[in-house]
Amino acid sequence: MTAENLIALAKEAMQKAYAPYSGYKVGAALLCADGTVYQGCNIENAAFGPTNCAERTAIFKAVYDGHRDFTAIAVCGGKDGVITGSFPPCGVCRQVMREFCEDDFIIYMIDADVGYKTCTLADLLPYSFSPKNIG
Ligand code: THU
């Protein structure tokens, strides 16, 4: 699975977004260590708080299916599904990544149709609180 393939799957997932309130459609594609890919989209809620981000949708789907070992995630988003710049994972999603992923977990932030930034979980969540802190 190349970065480009994972990115294409995140863009595909974005089309499934349920975002009637913000209009921002977000897609994610999560690569498991065994090569399986899980796609996720944001799922909004009239009460706002229960909204689930695309990254967490993908991670929770994977964990439910028994996967806990992840290599990379590609993320994209934009108003009405139009990508105009990168859509970095929110703090809650970064913490959920921390639960299952090591420092070298890769995040591809899709900038536009042809570009993306590559960073690691250590870049996005330094000095983090992890399962290692509680034993
Ligand atoms: N959103 C995500 O899906 N992932 C993030 O990491 C940031 C925010 C969604 C939540 C909401 O539906 C919309 O983007 C606007 O905040």
PDB file of C-alpha atoms in Angstrom, residues 7-89:
ATOM      1  CA  ILE A   7      -4.649   8.966   0.167  1.00  0.00           C
ATOM      2  CA  ALA A   8      -7.010   7.913  -2.621  1.00  0.00           C
ATOM      3  CA  LEU A   9      -8.952   5.813  -0.107  1.00  0.00           C
ATOM      4  CA  ALA A  10      -9.201   8.767   2.317  1.00  0.00           C
ATOM      5  CA  LYS A  11     -10.600  10.917  -0.481  1.00  0.00           C
ATOM      6  CA  GLU A  12     -13.117   8.192  -1.293  1.00  0.00           C
ATOM      7  CA  ALA A  13     -14.135   7.993   2.394  1.00  0.00           C
ATOM      8  CA  MET A  14     -14.716  11.744   2.521  1.00  0.00           C
ATOM      9  CA  GLN A  15     -17.692  11.277   0.215  1.00  0.00           C
ATOM     10  CA  LYS A  16     -19.438   9.229   2.944  1.00  0.00           C
ATOM     11  CA  ALA A  17     -19.298  12.082   5.493  1.00  0.00           C
ATOM     12  CA  TYR A  18     -22.456  12.949   7.369  1.00  0.00           C
ATOM     13  CA  ALA A  19     -21.876  16.654   7.949  1.00  0.00           C
ATOM     14  CA  PRO A  20     -25.197  18.494   7.689  1.00  0.00           C
ATOM     15  CA  TYR A  21     -24.207  21.093  10.329  1.00  0.00           C
ATOM     16  CA  SER A  22     -20.669  22.198   9.507  1.00  0.00           C
ATOM     17  CA  GLY A  23     -20.617  21.201   5.861  1.00  0.00           C
ATOM     18  CA  TYR A  24     -17.037  20.039   6.351  1.00  0.00           C
ATOM     19  CA  LYS A  25     -16.596  16.566   4.910  1.00  0.00           C
ATOM     20  CA  VAL A  26     -13.637  14.610   6.278  1.00  0.00           C
ATOM     21  CA  GLY A  27     -12.234  11.249   5.208  1.00  0.00           C
ATOM     22  CA  ALA A  28      -9.610   8.956   6.659  1.00  0.00           C
ATOM     23  CA  ALA A  29      -7.929   5.732   5.578  1.00  0.00           C
ATOM     24  CA  LEU A  30      -6.113   3.735   8.260  1.00  0.00           C
ATOM     25  CA  LEU A  31      -3.446   1.205   7.326  1.00  0.00           C
ATOM     26  CA  CYS A  32      -3.100  -1.772   9.669  1.00  0.00           C
ATOM     27  CA  ALA A  33       0.201  -3.583  10.114  1.00  0.00           C
ATOM     28  CA  ASP A  34      -1.185  -6.599   8.219  1.00  0.00           C
ATOM     29  CA  GLY A  35      -2.092  -4.424   5.226  1.00  0.00           C
ATOM     30  CA  THR A  36      -5.812  -4.133   5.924  1.00  0.00           C
ATOM     31  CA  VAL A  37      -7.249  -0.655   5.356  1.00  0.00           C
ATOM     32  CA  TYR A  38     -10.173   0.866   7.237  1.00  0.00           C
ATOM     33  CA  GLN A  39     -11.929   3.949   5.945  1.00  0.00           C
ATOM     34  CA  GLY A  40     -13.780   6.466   8.103  1.00  0.00           C
ATOM     35  CA  CYS A  41     -15.743   9.675   7.746  1.00  0.00           C
ATOM     36  CA  ASN A  42     -16.980  12.304  10.162  1.00  0.00           C
ATOM     37  CA  ILE A  43     -20.460  11.687  11.538  1.00  0.00           C
ATOM     38  CA  GLU A  44     -22.045  14.823  12.981  1.00  0.00           C
ATOM     39  CA  ASN A  45     -24.867  15.123  15.477  1.00  0.00           C
ATOM     40  CA  ALA A  46     -27.575  17.721  16.131  1.00  0.00           C
ATOM     41  CA  ALA A  47     -26.268  17.989  19.705  1.00  0.00           C
ATOM     42  CA  PHE A  48     -22.770  18.720  18.259  1.00  0.00           C
ATOM     43  CA  GLY A  49     -20.852  17.054  21.126  1.00  0.00           C
ATOM     44  CA  PRO A  50     -21.467  13.470  20.000  1.00  0.00           C
ATOM     45  CA  THR A  51     -19.908  14.182  16.585  1.00  0.00           C
ATOM     46  CA  ASN A  52     -17.322  11.588  15.649  1.00  0.00           C
ATOM     47  CA  CYS A  53     -14.319  12.528  13.536  1.00  0.00           C
ATOM     48  CA  ALA A  54     -13.260  10.599  10.453  1.00  0.00           C
ATOM     49  CA  GLU A  55     -10.047   9.350  12.074  1.00  0.00           C
ATOM     50  CA  ARG A  56     -11.846   7.916  15.084  1.00  0.00           C
ATOM     51  CA  THR A  57     -14.485   6.284  12.902  1.00  0.00           C
ATOM     52  CA  ALA A  58     -11.705   4.444  11.046  1.00  0.00           C
ATOM     53  CA  ILE A  59      -9.808   3.509  14.215  1.00  0.00           C
ATOM     54  CA  PHE A  60     -12.908   2.302  16.065  1.00  0.00           C
ATOM     55  CA  LYS A  61     -14.017   0.202  13.105  1.00  0.00           C
ATOM     56  CA  ALA A  62     -10.576  -1.413  13.001  1.00  0.00           C
ATOM     57  CA  VAL A  63     -10.406  -2.048  16.740  1.00  0.00           C
ATOM     58  CA  TYR A  64     -13.859  -3.621  16.703  1.00  0.00           C
ATOM     59  CA  ASP A  65     -12.594  -6.009  14.021  1.00  0.00           C
ATOM     60  CA  GLY A  66      -9.639  -7.005  16.198  1.00  0.00           C
ATOM     61  CA  HIS A  67      -6.885  -4.765  14.824  1.00  0.00           C
ATOM     62  CA  ARG A  68      -4.655  -2.872  17.247  1.00  0.00           C
ATOM     63  CA  ASP A  69      -1.454  -2.533  15.275  1.00  0.00           C
ATOM     64  CA  PHE A  70      -1.475   0.430  12.907  1.00  0.00           C
ATOM     65  CA  THR A  71       1.100   1.843  10.502  1.00  0.00           C
ATOM     66  CA  ALA A  72      -0.343   5.000   8.964  1.00  0.00           C
ATOM     67  CA  ILE A  73      -3.428   7.112   8.410  1.00  0.00           C
ATOM     68  CA  ALA A  74      -4.295   9.489   5.579  1.00  0.00           C
ATOM     69  CA  VAL A  75      -6.696  12.338   6.315  1.00  0.00           C
ATOM     70  CA  CYS A  76      -8.416  14.908   4.138  1.00  0.00           C
ATOM     71  CA  GLY A  77     -11.259  17.325   4.518  1.00  0.00           C
ATOM     72  CA  GLY A  78     -12.853  20.445   3.236  1.00  0.00           C
ATOM     73  CA  LYS A  79     -16.042  22.458   2.978  1.00  0.00           C
ATOM     74  CA  ASP A  80     -18.563  20.517   0.908  1.00  0.00           C
ATOM     75  CA  GLY A  81     -15.844  17.954   0.239  1.00  0.00           C
ATOM     76  CA  VAL A  82     -13.584  20.365  -1.629  1.00  0.00           C
ATOM     77  CA  ILE A  83      -9.975  20.070  -0.415  1.00  0.00           C
ATOM     78  CA  THR A  84      -8.328  23.478  -0.269  1.00  0.00           C
ATOM     79  CA  GLY A  85      -5.686  22.777   2.381  1.00  0.00           C
ATOM     80  CA  SER A  86      -4.677  20.242   4.994  1.00  0.00           C
ATOM     81  CA  PHE A  87      -7.136  19.085   7.650  1.00  0.00           C
ATOM     82  CA  PRO A  88      -4.959  18.123  10.635  1.00  0.00           C
ATOM     83  CA  PRO A  89      -6.295  15.578  13.149  1.00  0.00           C
TER      84      PRO A  89
END
